[in-house]
Coordinates of C-alpha atoms in Angstrom, one line a residue:
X1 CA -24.7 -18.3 2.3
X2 CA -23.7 -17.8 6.3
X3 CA -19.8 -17.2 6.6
X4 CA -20.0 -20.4 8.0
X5 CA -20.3 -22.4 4.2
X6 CA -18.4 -19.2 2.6
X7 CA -15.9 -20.2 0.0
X8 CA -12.6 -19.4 1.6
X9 CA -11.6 -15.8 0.5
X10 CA -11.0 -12.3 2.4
X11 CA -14.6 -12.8 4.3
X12 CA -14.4 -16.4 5.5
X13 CA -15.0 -16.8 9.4
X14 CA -11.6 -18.9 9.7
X15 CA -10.0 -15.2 8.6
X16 CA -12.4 -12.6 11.0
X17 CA -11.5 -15.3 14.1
X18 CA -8.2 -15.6 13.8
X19 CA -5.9 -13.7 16.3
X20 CA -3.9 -11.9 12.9
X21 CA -6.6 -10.2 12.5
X22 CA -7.2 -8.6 16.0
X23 CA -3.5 -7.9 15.8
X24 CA -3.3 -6.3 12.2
X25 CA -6.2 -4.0 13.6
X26 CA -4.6 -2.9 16.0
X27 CA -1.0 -2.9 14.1
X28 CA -3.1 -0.4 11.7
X29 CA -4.7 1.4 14.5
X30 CA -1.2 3.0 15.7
X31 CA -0.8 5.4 12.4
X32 CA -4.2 5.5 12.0
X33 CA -3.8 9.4 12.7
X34 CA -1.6 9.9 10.0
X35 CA -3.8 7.8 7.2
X36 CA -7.5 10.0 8.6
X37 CA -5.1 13.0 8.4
X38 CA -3.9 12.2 4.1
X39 CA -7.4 11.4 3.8
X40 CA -8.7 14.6 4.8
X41 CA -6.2 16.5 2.9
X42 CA -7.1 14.7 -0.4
X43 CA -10.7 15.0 0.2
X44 CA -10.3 19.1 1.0
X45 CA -8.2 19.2 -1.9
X46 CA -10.6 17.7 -4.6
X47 CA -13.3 20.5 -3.6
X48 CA -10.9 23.0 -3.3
X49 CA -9.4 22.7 -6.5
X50 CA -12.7 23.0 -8.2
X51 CA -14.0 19.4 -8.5
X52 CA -18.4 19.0 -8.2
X53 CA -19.0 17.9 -5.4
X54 CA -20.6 14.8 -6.7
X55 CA -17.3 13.5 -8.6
X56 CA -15.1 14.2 -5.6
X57 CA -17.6 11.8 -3.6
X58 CA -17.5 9.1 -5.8
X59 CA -13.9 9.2 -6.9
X60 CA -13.5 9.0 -3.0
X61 CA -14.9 6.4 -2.5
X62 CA -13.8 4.3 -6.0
X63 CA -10.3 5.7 -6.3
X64 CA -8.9 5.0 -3.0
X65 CA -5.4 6.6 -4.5
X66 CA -4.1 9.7 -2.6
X67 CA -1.5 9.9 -4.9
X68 CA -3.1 9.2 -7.9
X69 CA -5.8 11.6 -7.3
X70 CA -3.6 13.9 -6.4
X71 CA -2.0 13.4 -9.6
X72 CA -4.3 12.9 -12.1
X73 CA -6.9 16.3 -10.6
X74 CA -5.2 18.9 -12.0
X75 CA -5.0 17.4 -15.1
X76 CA -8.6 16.8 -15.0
X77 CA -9.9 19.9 -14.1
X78 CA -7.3 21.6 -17.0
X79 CA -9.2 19.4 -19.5
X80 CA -6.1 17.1 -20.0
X81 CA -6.8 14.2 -23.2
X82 CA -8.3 11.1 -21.3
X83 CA -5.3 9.0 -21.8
X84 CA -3.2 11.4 -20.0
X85 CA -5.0 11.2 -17.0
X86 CA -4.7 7.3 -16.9
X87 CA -1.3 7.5 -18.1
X88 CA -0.1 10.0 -14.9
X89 CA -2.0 7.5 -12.6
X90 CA -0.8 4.5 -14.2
X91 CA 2.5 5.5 -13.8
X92 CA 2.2 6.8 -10.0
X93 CA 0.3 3.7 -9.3
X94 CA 3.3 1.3 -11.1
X95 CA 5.1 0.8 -7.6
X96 CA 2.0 -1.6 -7.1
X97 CA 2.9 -4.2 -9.5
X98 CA 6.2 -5.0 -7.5
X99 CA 4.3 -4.8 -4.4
X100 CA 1.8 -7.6 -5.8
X101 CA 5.0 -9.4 -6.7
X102 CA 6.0 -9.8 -3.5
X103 CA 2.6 -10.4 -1.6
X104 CA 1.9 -12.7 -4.2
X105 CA 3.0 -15.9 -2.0
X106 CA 0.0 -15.4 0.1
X107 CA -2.3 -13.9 -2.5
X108 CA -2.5 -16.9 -4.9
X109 CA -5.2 -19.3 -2.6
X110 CA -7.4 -16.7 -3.0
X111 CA -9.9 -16.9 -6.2
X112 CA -9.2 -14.7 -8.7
X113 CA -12.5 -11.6 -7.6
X114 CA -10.7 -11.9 -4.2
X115 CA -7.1 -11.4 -5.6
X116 CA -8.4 -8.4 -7.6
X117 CA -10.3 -6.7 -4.3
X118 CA -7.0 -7.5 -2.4
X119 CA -5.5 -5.2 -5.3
X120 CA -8.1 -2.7 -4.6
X121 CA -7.4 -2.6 -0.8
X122 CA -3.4 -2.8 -1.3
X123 CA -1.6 0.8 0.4
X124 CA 1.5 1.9 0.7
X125 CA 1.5 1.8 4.4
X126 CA -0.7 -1.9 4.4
X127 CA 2.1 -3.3 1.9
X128 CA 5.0 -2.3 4.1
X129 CA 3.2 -3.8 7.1
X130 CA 2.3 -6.9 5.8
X131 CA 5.7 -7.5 4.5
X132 CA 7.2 -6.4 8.1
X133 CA 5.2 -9.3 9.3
X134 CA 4.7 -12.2 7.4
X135 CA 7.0 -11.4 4.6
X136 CA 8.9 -14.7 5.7
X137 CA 5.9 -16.1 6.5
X138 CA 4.7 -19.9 4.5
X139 CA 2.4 -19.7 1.9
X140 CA -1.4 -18.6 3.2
X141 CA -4.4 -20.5 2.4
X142 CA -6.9 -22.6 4.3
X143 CA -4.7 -24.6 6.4
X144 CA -2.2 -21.2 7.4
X145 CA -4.5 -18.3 7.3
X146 CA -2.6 -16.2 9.6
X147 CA -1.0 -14.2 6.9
X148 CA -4.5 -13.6 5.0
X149 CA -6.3 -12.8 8.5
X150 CA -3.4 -10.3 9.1
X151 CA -3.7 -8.8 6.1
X152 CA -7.6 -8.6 6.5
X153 CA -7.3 -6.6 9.7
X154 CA -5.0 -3.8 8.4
X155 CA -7.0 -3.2 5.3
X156 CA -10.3 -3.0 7.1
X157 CA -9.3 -0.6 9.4
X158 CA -7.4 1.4 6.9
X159 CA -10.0 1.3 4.2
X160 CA -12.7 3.0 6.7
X161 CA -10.3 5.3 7.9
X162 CA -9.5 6.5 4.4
X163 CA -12.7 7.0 3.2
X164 CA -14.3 8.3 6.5
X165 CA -11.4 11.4 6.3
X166 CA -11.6 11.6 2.6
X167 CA -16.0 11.8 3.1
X168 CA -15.4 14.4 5.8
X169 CA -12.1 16.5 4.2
X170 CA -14.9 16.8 1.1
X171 CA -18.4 17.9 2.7
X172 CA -16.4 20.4 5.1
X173 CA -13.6 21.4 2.6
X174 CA -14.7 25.4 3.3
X175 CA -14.2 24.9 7.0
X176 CA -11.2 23.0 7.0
X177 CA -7.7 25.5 6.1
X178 CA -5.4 24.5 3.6
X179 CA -2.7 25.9 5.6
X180 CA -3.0 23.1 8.8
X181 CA -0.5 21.3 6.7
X182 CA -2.1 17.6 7.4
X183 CA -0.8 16.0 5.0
X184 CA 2.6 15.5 6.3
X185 CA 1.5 13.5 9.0
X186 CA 0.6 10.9 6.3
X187 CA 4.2 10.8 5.1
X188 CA 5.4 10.7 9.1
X189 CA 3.4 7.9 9.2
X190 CA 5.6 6.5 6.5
X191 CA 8.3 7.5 7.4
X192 CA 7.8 5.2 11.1
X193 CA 7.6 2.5 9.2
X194 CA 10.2 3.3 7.2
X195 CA 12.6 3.4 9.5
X196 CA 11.7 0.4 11.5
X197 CA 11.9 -1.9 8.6
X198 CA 15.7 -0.4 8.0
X199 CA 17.5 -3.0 10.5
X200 CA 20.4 -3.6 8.5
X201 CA 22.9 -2.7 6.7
X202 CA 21.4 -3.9 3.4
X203 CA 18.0 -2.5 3.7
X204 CA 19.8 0.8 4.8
X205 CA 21.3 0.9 1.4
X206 CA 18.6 0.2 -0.6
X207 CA 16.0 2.8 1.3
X208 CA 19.2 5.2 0.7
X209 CA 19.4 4.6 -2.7
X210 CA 15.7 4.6 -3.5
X211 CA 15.5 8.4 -1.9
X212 CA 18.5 9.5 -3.8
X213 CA 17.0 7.8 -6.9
X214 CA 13.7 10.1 -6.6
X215 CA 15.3 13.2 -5.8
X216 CA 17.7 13.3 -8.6
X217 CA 15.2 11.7 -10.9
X218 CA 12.1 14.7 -9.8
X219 CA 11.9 16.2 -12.9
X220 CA 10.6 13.0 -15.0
X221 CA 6.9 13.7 -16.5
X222 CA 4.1 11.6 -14.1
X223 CA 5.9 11.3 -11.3
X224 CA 8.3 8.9 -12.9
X225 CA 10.9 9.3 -10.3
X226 CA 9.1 6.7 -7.6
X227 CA 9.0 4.2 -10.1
X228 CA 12.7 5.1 -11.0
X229 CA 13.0 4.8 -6.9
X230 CA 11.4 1.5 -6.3
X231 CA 12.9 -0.2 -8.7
X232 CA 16.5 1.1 -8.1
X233 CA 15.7 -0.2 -4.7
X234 CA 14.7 -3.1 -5.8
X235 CA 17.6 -3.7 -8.2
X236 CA 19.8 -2.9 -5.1
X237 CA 18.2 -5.2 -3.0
X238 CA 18.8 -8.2 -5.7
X239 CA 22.4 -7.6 -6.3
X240 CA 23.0 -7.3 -2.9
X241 CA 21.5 -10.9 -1.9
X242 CA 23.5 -12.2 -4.8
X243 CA 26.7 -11.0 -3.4
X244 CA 26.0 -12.3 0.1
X245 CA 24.6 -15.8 -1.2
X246 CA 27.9 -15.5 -3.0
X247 CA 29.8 -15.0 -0.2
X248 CA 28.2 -17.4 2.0
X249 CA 29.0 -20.5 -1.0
X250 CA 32.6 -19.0 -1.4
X251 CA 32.6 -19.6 3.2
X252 CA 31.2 -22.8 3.3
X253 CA 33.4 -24.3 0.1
X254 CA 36.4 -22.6 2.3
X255 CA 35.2 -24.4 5.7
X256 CA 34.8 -27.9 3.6
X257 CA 37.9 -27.7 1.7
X258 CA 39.7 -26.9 5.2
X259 CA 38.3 -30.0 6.6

């Protein structure tokens, strides 16, 4: 079946063509340095920490989870009980379900196997971007695919990124030196973003308490502290709309009642 006659999903024509996706290339293209630079550094560390070399290349390639793997190797390789291993990566992994939440609006024209490989491709950094973007954005599907194609550029590009760092970072982890420190330029990359999403006072708040959240909850087994983080920034973020669509009633019944 050409991509002509393709069902509509993450591969159709109408998707590749479309001038979203050029743009979330590129979009993705700009911290591309810091995603091939977290890649590498999980990829080094898998080896490094003692993993065979042919389960670091296929959990690279399949996990596509930096922070999960990094999680859930040390437990591995002390010969942790099964279901703490998925536990530890279910838990660092949680902050996904709210993400899904909120990309749901354009997520549900897609059939269900293209829903789930949108789940597979879903990042931190991809999430945030998206959201930046078309967060506001109507409903995608065949007649507004803009959101979709977007979404189809930045997870291209970052996927191969990812996994060409991670591929490399594991067949030269002896010639590459812990010590370089590459990892932080993963969480810079974040951090960008981070910062130009914060233009207001509310989103200020929330990203404030969401950092003060993780630090103070640190010591929770997991990494439960950034699931305690996203959703105390998320619980922020809701009380705070509430009290400013409160407000806004309490003006306009002011303004009618003066007229």
């Amino acid at each position: 079946m050409s991509r002509e006659t393709a069902p509509w999903g993450l591969l159709h024509a109408s998707l590749w063509r479309h001038a979203e996706f050029r743009q979330g290339a590129r979009d993705m293209g700009a911290v591309t340095p810091g995603v091939l630079a977290w890649g590498l550094v999980t990829g080094v560390a898998m080896v490094k920490a003692g993993l065979p070399l042919p389960i670091a290349l296929l959990m690279s390639l399949t996990a596509f989870a930096a922070s999960a793997q990094l999680a859930a190797l040390p437990l591995m390789l002390a010969g942790a009980p099964l279901w703490v291993v998925w536990v530890t990566a279910l838990c660092v992994n949680l902050r996904f379900v709210i993400f899904s939440a909120q990309m749901r609006l354009h997520m549900m024209s897609l059939p269900l196997r293209w829903r789930l490989v949108a789940g597979y491709l879903t990042a931190d950094i991809t999430y945030v971007m998206m959201m930046q973007r078309h967060g506001a954005s109507p409903p995608a599907g065949p007649e507004n695919p803009a959101p979709l194609a977007y979404f189809a550029g930045l997870v291209s590009v970052n996927w191969a990124a990812w996994n060409v760092a991670s591929l490399v970072g594991v067949l030269f982890a002896g010639t590459i030196p812990t010590q370089w420190g590459l990892g932080f330029a993963g969480t810079l990359a974040l951090v960008g973003l981070l910062v130009s999403l914060t233009n207001d006072r509310a989103t200020a708040l929330s990203a404030g308490i969401a950092g003060t959240a993780a630090v103070a909850a640190f010591s929770l087994p997991f990494k439960l502290n950034m699931i305690v983080a996203v959703a105390s920034a998320v619980a922020c973020g809701l009380l705070l709309d509430q009290l400013m669509a409160t407000q806004r009633k309490a003006a306009a019944s002011d303004v009618s009642g003066g007229a």
